[in-house]
PDB file of C-alpha atoms in Angstrom:
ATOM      1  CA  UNK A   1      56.561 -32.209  39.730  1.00  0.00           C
ATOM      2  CA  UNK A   2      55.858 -34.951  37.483  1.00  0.00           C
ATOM      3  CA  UNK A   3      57.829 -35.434  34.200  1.00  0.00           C
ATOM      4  CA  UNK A   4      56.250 -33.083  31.422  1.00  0.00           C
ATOM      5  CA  UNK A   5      55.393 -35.121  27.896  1.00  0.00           C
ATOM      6  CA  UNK A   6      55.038 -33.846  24.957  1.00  0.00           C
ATOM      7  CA  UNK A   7      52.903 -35.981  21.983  1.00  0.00           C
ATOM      8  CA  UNK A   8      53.506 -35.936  18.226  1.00  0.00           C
ATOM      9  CA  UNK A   9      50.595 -37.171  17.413  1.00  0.00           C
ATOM     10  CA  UNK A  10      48.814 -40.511  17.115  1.00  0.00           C
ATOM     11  CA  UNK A  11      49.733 -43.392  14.554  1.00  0.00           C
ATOM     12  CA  UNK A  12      48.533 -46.325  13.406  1.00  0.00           C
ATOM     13  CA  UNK A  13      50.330 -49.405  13.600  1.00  0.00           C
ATOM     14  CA  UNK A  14      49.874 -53.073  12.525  1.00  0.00           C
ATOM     15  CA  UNK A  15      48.703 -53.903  15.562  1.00  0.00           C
ATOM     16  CA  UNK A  16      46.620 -50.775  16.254  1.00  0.00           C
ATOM     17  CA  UNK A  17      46.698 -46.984  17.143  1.00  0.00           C
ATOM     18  CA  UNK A  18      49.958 -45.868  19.467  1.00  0.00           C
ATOM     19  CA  UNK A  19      50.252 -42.354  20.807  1.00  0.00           C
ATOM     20  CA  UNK A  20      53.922 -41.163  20.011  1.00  0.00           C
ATOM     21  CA  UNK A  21      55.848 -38.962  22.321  1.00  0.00           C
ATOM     22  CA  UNK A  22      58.758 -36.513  21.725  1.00  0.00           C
ATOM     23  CA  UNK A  23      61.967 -38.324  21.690  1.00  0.00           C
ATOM     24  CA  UNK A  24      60.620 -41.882  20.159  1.00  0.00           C
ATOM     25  CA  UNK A  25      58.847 -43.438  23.029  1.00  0.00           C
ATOM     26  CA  UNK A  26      55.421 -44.653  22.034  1.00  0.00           C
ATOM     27  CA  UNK A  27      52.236 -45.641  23.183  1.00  0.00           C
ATOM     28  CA  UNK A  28      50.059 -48.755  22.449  1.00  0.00           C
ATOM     29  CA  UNK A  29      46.386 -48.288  23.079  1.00  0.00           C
ATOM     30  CA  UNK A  30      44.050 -50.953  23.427  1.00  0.00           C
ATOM     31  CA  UNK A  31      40.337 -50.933  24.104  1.00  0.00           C
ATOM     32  CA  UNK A  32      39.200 -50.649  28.070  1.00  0.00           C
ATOM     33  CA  UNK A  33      42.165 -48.920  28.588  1.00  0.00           C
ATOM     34  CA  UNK A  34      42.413 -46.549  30.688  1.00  0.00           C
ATOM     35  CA  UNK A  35      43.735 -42.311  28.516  1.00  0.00           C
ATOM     36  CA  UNK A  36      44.319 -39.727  31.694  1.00  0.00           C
ATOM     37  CA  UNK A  37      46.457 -36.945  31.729  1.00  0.00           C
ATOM     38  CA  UNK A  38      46.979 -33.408  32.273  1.00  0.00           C
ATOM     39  CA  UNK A  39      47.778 -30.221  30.676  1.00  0.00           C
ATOM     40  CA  UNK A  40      50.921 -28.616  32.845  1.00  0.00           C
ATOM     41  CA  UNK A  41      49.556 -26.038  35.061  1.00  0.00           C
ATOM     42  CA  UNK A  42      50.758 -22.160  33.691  1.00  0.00           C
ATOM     43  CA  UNK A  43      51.749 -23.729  30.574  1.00  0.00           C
ATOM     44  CA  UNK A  44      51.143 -22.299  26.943  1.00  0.00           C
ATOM     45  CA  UNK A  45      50.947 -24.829  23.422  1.00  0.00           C
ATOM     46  CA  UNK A  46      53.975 -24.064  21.469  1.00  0.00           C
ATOM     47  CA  UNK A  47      54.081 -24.347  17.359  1.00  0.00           C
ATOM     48  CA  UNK A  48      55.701 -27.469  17.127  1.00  0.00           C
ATOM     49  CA  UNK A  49      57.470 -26.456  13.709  1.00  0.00           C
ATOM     50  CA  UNK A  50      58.158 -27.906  10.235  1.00  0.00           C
ATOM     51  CA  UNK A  51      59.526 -30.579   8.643  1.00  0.00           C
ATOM     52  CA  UNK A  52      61.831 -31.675  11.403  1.00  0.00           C
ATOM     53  CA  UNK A  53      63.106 -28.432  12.762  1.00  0.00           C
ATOM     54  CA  UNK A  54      61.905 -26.236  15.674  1.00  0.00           C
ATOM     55  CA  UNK A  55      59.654 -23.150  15.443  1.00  0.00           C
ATOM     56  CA  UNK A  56      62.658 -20.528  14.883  1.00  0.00           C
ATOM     57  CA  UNK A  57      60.225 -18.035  17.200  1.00  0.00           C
ATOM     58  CA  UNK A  58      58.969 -20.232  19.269  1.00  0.00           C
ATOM     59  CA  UNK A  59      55.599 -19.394  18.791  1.00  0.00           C
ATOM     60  CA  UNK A  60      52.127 -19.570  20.855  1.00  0.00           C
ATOM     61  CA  UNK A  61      49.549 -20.831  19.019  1.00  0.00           C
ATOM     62  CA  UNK A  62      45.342 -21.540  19.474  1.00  0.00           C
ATOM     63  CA  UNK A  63      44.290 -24.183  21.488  1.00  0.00           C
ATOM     64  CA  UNK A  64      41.660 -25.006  19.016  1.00  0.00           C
ATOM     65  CA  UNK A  65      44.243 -25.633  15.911  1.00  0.00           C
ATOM     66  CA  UNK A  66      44.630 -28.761  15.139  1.00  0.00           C
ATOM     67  CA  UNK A  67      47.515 -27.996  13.087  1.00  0.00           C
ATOM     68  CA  UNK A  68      49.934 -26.526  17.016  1.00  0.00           C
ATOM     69  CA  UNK A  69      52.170 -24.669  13.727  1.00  0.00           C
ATOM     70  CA  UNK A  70      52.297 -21.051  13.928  1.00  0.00           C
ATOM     71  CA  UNK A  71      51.736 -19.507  10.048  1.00  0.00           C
ATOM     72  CA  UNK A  72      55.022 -19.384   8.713  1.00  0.00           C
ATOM     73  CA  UNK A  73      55.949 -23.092   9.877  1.00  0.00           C
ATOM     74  CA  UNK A  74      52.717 -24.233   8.864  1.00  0.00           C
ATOM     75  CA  UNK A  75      53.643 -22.591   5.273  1.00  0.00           C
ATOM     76  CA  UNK A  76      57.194 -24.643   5.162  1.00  0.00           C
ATOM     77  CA  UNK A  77      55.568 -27.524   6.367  1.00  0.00           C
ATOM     78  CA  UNK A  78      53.342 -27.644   3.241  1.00  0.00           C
ATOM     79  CA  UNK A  79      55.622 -26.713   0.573  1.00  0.00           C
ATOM     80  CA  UNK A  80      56.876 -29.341  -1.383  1.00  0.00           C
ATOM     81  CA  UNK A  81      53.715 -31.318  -0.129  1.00  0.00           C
ATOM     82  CA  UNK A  82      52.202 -33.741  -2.704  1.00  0.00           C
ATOM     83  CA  UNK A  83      48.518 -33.279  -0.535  1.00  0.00           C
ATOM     84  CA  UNK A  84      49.347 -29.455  -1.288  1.00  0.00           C
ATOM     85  CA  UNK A  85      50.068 -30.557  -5.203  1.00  0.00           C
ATOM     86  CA  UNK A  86      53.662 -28.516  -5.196  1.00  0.00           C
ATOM     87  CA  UNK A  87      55.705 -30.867  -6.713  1.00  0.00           C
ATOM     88  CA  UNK A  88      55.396 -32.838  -9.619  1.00  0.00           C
ATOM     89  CA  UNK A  89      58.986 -34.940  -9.681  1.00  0.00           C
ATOM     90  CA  UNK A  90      58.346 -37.561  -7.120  1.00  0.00           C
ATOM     91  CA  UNK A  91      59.487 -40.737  -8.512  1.00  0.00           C
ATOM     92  CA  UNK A  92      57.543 -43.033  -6.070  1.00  0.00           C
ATOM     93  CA  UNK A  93      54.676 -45.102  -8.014  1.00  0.00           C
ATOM     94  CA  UNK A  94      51.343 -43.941  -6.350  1.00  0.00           C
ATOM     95  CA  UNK A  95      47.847 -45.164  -6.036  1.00  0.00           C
ATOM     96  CA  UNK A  96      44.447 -43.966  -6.221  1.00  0.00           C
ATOM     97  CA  UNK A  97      41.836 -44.965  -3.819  1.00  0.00           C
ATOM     98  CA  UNK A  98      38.111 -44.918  -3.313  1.00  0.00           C
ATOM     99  CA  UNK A  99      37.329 -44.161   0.751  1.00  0.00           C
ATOM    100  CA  UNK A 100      34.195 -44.273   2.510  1.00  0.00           C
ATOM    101  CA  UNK A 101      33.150 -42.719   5.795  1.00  0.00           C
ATOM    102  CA  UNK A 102      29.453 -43.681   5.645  1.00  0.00           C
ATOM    103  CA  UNK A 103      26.365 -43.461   3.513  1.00  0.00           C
ATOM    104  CA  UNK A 104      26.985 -40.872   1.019  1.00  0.00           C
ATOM    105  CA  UNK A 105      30.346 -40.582   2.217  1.00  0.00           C
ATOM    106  CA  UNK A 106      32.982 -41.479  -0.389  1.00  0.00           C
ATOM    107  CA  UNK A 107      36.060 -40.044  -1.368  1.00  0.00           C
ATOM    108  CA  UNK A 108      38.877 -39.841  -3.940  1.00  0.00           C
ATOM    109  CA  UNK A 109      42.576 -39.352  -2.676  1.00  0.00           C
ATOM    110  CA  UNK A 110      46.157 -41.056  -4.061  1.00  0.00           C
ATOM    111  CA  UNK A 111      48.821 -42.041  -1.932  1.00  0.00           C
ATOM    112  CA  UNK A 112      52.021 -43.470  -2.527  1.00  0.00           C
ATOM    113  CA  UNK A 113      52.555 -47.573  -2.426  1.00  0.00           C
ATOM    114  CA  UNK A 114      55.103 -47.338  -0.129  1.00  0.00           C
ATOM    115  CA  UNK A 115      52.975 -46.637   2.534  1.00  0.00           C
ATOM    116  CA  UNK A 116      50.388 -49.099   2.592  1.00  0.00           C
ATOM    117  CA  UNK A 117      46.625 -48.562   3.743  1.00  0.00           C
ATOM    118  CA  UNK A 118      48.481 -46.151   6.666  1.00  0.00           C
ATOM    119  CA  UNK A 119      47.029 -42.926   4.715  1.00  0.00           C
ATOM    120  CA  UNK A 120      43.258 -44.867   5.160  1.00  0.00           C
ATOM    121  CA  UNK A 121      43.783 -45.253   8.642  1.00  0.00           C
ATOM    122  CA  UNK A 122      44.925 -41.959   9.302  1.00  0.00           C
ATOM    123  CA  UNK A 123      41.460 -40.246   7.556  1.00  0.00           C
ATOM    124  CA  UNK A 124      39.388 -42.803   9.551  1.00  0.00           C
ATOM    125  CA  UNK A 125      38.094 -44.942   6.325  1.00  0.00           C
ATOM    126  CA  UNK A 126      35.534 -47.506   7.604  1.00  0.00           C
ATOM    127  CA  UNK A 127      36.416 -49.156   4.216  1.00  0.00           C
ATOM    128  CA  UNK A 128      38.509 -48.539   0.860  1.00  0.00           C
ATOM    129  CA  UNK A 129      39.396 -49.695  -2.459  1.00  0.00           C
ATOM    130  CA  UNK A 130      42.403 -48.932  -4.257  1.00  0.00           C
ATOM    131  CA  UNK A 131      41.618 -47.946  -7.733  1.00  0.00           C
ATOM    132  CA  UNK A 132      45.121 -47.878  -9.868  1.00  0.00           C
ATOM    133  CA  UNK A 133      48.599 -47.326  -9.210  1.00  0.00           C
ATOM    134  CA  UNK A 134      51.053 -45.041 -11.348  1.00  0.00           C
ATOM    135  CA  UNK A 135      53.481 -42.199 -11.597  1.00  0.00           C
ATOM    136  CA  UNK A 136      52.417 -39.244  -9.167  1.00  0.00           C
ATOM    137  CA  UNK A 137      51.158 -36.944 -12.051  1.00  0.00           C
ATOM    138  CA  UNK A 138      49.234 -39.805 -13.539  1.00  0.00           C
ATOM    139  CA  UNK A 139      47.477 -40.573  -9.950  1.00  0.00           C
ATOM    140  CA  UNK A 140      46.935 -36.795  -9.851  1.00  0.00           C
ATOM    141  CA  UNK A 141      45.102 -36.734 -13.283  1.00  0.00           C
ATOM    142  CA  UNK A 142      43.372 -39.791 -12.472  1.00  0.00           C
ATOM    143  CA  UNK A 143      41.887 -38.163  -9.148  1.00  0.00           C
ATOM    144  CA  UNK A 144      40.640 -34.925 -10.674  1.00  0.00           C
ATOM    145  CA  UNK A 145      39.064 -37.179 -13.266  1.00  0.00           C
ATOM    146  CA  UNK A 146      37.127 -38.967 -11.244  1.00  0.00           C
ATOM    147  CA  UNK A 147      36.163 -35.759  -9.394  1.00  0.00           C
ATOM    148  CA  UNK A 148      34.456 -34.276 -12.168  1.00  0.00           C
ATOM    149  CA  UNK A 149      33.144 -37.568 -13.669  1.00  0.00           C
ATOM    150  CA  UNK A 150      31.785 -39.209 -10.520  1.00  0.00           C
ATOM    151  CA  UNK A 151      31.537 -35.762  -8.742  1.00  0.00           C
ATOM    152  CA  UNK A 152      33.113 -37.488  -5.408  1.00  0.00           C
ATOM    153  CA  UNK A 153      35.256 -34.634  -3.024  1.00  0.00           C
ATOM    154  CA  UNK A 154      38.721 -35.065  -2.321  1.00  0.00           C
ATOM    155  CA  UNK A 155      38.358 -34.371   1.158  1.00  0.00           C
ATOM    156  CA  UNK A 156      35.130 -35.033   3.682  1.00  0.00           C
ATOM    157  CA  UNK A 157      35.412 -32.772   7.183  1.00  0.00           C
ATOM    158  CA  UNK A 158      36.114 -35.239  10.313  1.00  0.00           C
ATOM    159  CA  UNK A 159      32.378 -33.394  11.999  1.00  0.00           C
ATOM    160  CA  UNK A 160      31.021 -35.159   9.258  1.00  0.00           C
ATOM    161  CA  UNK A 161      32.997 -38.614  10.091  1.00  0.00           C
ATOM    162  CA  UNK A 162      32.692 -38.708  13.582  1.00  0.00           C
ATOM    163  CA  UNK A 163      28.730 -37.926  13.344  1.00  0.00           C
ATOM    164  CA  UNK A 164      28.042 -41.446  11.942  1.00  0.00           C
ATOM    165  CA  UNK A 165      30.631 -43.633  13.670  1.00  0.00           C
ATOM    166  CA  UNK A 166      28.122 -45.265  15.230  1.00  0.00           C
ATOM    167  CA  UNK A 167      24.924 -45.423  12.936  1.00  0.00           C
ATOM    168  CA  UNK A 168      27.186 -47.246  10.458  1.00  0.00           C
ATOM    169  CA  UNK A 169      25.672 -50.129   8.352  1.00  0.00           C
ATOM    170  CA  UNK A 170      26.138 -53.720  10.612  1.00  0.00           C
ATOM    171  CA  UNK A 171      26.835 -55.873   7.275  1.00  0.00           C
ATOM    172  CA  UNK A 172      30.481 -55.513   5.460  1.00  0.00           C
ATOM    173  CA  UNK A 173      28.654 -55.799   2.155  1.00  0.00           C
ATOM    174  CA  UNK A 174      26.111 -53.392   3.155  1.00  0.00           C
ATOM    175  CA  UNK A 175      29.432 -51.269   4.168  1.00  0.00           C
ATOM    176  CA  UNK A 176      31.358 -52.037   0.472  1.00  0.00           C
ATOM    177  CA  UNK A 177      28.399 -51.659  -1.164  1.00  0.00           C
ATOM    178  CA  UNK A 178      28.762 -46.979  -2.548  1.00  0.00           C
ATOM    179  CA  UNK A 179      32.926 -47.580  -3.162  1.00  0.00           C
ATOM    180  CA  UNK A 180      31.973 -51.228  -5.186  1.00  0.00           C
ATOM    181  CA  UNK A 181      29.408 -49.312  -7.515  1.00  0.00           C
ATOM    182  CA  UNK A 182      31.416 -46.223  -7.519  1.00  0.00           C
ATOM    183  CA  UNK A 183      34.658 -48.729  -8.136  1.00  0.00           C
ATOM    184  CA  UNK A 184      32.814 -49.841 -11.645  1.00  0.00           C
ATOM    185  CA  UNK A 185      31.920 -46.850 -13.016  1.00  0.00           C
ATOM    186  CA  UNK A 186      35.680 -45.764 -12.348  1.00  0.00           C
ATOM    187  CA  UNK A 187      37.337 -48.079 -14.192  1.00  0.00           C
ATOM    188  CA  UNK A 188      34.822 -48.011 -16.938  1.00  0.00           C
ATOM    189  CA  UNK A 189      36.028 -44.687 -17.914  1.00  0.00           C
ATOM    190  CA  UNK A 190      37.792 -44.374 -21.168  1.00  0.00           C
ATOM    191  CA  UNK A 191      40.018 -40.771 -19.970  1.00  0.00           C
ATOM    192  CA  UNK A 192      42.274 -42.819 -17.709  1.00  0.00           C
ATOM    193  CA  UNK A 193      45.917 -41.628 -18.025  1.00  0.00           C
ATOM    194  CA  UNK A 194      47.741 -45.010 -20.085  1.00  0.00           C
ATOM    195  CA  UNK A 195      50.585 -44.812 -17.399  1.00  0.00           C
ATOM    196  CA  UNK A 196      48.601 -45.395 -14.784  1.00  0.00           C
ATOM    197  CA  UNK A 197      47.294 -49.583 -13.959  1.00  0.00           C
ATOM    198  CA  UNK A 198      43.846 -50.110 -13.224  1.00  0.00           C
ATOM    199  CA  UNK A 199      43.427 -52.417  -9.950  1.00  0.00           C
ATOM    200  CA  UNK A 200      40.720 -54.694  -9.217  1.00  0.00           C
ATOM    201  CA  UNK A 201      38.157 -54.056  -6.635  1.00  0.00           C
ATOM    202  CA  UNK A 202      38.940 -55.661  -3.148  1.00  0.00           C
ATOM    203  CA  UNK A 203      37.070 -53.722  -0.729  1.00  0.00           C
ATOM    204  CA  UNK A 204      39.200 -53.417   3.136  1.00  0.00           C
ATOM    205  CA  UNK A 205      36.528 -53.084   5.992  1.00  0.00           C
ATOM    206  CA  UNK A 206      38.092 -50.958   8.976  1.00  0.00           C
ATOM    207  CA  UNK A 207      35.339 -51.607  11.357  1.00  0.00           C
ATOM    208  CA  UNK A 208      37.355 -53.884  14.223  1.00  0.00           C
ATOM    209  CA  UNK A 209      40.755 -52.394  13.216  1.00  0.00           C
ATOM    210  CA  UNK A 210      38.751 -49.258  14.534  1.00  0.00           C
ATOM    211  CA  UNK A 211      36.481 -50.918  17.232  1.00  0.00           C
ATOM    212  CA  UNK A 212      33.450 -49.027  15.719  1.00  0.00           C
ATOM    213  CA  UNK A 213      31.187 -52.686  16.071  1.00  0.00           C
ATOM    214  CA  UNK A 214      29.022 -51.214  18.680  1.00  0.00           C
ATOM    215  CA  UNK A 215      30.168 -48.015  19.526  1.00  0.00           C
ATOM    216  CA  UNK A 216      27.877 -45.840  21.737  1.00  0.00           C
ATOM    217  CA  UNK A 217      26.699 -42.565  20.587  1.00  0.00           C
ATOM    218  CA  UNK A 218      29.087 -40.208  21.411  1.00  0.00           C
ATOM    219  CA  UNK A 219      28.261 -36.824  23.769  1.00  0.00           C
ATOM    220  CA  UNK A 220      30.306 -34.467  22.246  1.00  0.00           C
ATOM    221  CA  UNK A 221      33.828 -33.778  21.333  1.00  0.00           C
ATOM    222  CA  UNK A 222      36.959 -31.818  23.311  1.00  0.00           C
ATOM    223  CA  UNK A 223      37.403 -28.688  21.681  1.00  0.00           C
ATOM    224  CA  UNK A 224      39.898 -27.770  23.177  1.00  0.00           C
ATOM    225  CA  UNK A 225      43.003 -28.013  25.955  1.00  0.00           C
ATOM    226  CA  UNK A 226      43.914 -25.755  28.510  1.00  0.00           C
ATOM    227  CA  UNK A 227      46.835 -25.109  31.056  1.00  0.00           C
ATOM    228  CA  UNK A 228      45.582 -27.133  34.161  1.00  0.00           C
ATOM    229  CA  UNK A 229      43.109 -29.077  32.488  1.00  0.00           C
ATOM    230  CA  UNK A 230      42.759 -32.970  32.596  1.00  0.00           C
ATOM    231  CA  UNK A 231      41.600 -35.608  30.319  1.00  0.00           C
ATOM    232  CA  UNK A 232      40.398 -38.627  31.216  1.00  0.00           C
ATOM    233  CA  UNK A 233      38.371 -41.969  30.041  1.00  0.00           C
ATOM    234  CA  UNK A 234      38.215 -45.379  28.631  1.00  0.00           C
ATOM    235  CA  UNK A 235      39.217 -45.871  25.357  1.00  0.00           C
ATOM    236  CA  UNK A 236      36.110 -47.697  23.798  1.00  0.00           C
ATOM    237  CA  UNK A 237      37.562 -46.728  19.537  1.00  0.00           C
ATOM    238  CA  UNK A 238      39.650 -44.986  17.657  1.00  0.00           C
ATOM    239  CA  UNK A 239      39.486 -43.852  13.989  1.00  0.00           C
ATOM    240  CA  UNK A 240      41.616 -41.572  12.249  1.00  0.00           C
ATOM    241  CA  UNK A 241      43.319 -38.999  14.730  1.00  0.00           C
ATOM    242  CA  UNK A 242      40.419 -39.604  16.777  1.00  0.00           C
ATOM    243  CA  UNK A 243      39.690 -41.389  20.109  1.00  0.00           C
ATOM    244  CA  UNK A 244      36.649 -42.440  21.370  1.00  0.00           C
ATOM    245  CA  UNK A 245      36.399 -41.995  25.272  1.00  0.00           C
ATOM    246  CA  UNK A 246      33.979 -43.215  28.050  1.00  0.00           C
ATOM    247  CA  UNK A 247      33.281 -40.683  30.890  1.00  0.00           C
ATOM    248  CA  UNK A 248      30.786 -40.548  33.515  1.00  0.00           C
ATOM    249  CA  UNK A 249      29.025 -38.249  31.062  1.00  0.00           C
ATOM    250  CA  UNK A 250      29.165 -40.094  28.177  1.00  0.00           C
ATOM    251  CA  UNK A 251      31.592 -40.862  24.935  1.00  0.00           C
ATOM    252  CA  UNK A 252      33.429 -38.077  24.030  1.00  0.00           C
ATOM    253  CA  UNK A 253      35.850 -37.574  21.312  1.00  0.00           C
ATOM    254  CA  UNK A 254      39.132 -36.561  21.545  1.00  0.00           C
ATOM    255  CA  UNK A 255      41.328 -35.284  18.660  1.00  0.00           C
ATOM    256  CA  UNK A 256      44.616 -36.092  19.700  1.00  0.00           C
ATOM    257  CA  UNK A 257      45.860 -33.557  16.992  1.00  0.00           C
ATOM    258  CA  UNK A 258      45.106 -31.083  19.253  1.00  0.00           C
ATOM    259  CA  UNK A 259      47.260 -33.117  22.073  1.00  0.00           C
ATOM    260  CA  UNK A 260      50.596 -31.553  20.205  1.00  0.00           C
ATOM    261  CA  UNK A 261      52.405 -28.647  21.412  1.00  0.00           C
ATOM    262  CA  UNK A 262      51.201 -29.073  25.091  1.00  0.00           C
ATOM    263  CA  UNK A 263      53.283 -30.139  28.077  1.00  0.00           C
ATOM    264  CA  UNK A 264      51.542 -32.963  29.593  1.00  0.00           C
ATOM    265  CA  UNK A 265      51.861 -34.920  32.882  1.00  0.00           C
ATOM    266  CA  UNK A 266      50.423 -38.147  34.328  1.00  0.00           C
ATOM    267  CA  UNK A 267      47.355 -38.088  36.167  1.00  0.00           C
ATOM    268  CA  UNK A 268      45.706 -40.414  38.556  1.00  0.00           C
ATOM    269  CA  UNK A 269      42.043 -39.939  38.177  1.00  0.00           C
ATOM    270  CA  UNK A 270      39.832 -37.036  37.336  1.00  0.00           C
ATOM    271  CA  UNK A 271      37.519 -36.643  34.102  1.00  0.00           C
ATOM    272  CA  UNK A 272      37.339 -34.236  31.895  1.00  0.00           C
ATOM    273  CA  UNK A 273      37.902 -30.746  32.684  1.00  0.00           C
ATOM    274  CA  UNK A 274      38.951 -29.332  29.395  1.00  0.00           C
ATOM    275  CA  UNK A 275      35.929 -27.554  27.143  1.00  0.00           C
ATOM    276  CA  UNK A 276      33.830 -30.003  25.089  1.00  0.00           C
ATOM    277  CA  UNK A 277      31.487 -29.356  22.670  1.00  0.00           C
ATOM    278  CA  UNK A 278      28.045 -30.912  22.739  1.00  0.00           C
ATOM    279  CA  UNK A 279      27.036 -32.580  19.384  1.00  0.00           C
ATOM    280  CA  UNK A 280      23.641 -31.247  18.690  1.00  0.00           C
ATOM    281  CA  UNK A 281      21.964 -34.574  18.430  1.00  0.00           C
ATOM    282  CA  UNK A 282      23.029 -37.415  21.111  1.00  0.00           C
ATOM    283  CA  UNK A 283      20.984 -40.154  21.051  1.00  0.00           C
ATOM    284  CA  UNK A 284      61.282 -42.963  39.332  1.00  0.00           C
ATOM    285  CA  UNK A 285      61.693 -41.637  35.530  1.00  0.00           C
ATOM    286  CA  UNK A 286      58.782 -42.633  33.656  1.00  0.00           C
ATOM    287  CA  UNK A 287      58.890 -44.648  30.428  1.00  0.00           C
ATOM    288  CA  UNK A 288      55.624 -43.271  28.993  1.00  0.00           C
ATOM    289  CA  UNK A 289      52.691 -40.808  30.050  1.00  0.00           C
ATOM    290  CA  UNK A 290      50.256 -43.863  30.124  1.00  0.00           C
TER     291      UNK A 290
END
C-alpha cells in the first residue's frame, strides 16, 4: 500500500501557493500541473486538533467541514483568537485593509504587520489597500468604524468569491477602482483612533499571483471527500484556499480546507470521483504526495 499523507492545508508563498503536509514537507504548485490523489480506502477524517496539539478524543468529523476540528478543539482553537476578538493585549502593531473580491465586493479586516499581504492571499483578494497601521485595539476600532460609516462587511462568503473569478474586470484600474473610492472616503473620516497612522493608497492587484487572467468558467465545486475517492486535474488557478482544476468535465474547484484530516495516497490517473456540486449557472519512500 502506498504511503498515506496527510495535508495541513494550503499556503501561500513568495513564489506561489504550496500544499503543506504533516511533518514539514511541502508542496509547490504551479499552473499545468498535474493535483491527483486519493482518499485511503476504509478510512474516516479525523479532527485534526488545536493550536498544536492532537484531538485528545480523536474525533470523526463531517466531510463537508471545512474546519476537520471536532467542537471542543474547534472552541480552543479560537480562544485567544484576535479574528474571534478575545484578546485585547497583543503588542504587535496591526493594520487595516480595504479587500476586494469583485464588483460590489469589498471588505474591511486588520491584520498584523508582521505578516505581510499573507492574510490577502489567504481570503483570495483580487486586490487590496492597506488603510493604517496601529496598536491592535486601535485597528479594531478603526474596522468597526468603517463598518458602520462605509457600511462594508468584515467578512464576504468564498460562494460569493469563487462565483466571479472569472467575470472579473480585464483592466487593473478598472479592478482598483471600489477600494480607491472607498480608500478616500476612509481616510477622510474625522473618528479615526489618534494611535492609529493613516497609510496612503497603493492598490496590490492579485490577478497573476492567482492566475485568474483568463480563467474558464468553472463547473462546480467538490463538496466533499470520501474514503476511496480520487481527485484529479490540472491546476489552471488558485485563490485563497481554493484551487482551480481542469477535468474532462470542466473546472472544478477544490477547497483544499477540506483536504485536512484525511489519509491520502498517490494516484496515477483517474478524475474525480468525490461529490461535486454543480454551480447553478456555468457558462521507494516518497518525498511528497505530488
Amino acid at each position: 500500500m502506498a504511503q498515506a499523507w496527510k495535508c495541513s492545508g494550503l499556503r501561500w508563498s513568495a513564489d506561489g501557493p504550496v500544499l503543506v503536509w504533516d511533518g514539514g514537507r511541502h508542496s509547490a504548485l504551479t499552473w499545468g500541473k498535474r493535483v491527483a490523489f486519493g482518499v485511503v480506502e476504509g478510512g474516516v477524517r479525523s479532527c485534526v486538533g488545536a493550536r498544536g496539539h492532537a484531538c485528545p478524543v480523536g474525533a470523526i468529523v463531517p466531510g463537508r467541514s471545512t474546519g476537520a476540528r471536532c467542537e471542543e478543539c474547534a472552541r480552543l482553537d479560537r480562544a485567544h483568537s484576535v479574528a474571534a476578538d478575545t484578546i485585547a493585549d497583543d503588542p504587535r502593531p496591526y493594520r487595516v485593509y480595504l479587500a476586494w473580491f469583485g464588483p460590489g465586493m469589498v471588505k474591511v479586516g486588520i491584520t498584523a504587520r508582521a505578516r505581510g499581504s499573507a492574510r490577502l492571499l489567504e481570503q483570495g483578494a483580487v486586490c487590496f489597500s492597506w488603510l493604517g497601521v496601529g496598536p491592535l485595539m486601535a485597528a479594531r476600532r478603526t474596522e468597526e468604524l468603517l463598518r458602520a460609516a462605509l457600511r462594508v462587511p468584515d467578512r464576504i462568503p468564498y460562494a460569493e468569491k469563487r462565483a466571479v473569478r472569472a467575470a472579473l474586470p480585464e483592466g487593473a484600474a478598472d479592478r482598483a477602482r471600489e477600494v480607491a473610492e472607498l480608500h478616500e472616503r476612509a481616510v477622510a473620516l474625522p473618528a479615526w483612533p489618534e494611535s492609529l497612522t493613516r497609510e496612503p493608497l497603493r492598490v496590490v492587484d492579485h490577478v497573476e499571483v492567482f492566475g485568474l487572467g483568463g480563467l474558464p468558467v468553472a463547473v462546480g465545486q467538490v463538496s466533499e471527500l470520501v474514503a476511496g475517492g480520487v481527485v484529479g486535474g490540472e491546476l489552471v488557478a488558485a485563490a485563497g484556499p481554493d484551487l482551480h482544476l481542469a477535468t474532462g468535465g470542466g473546472v472544478v474547484v477544490l477547497d483544499t480546507r477540506l483536504m485536512t484530516g484525511w489519509g491520502l495516497v498517490p494516484v496515477t490517473a483517474g478524475e474525480l470521483t468525490v461529490p461535486t456540486r454543480q454551480f447553478k449557472d456555468t457558462p521507494g519512500v516518497q518525498d511528497g504526495l505530488f
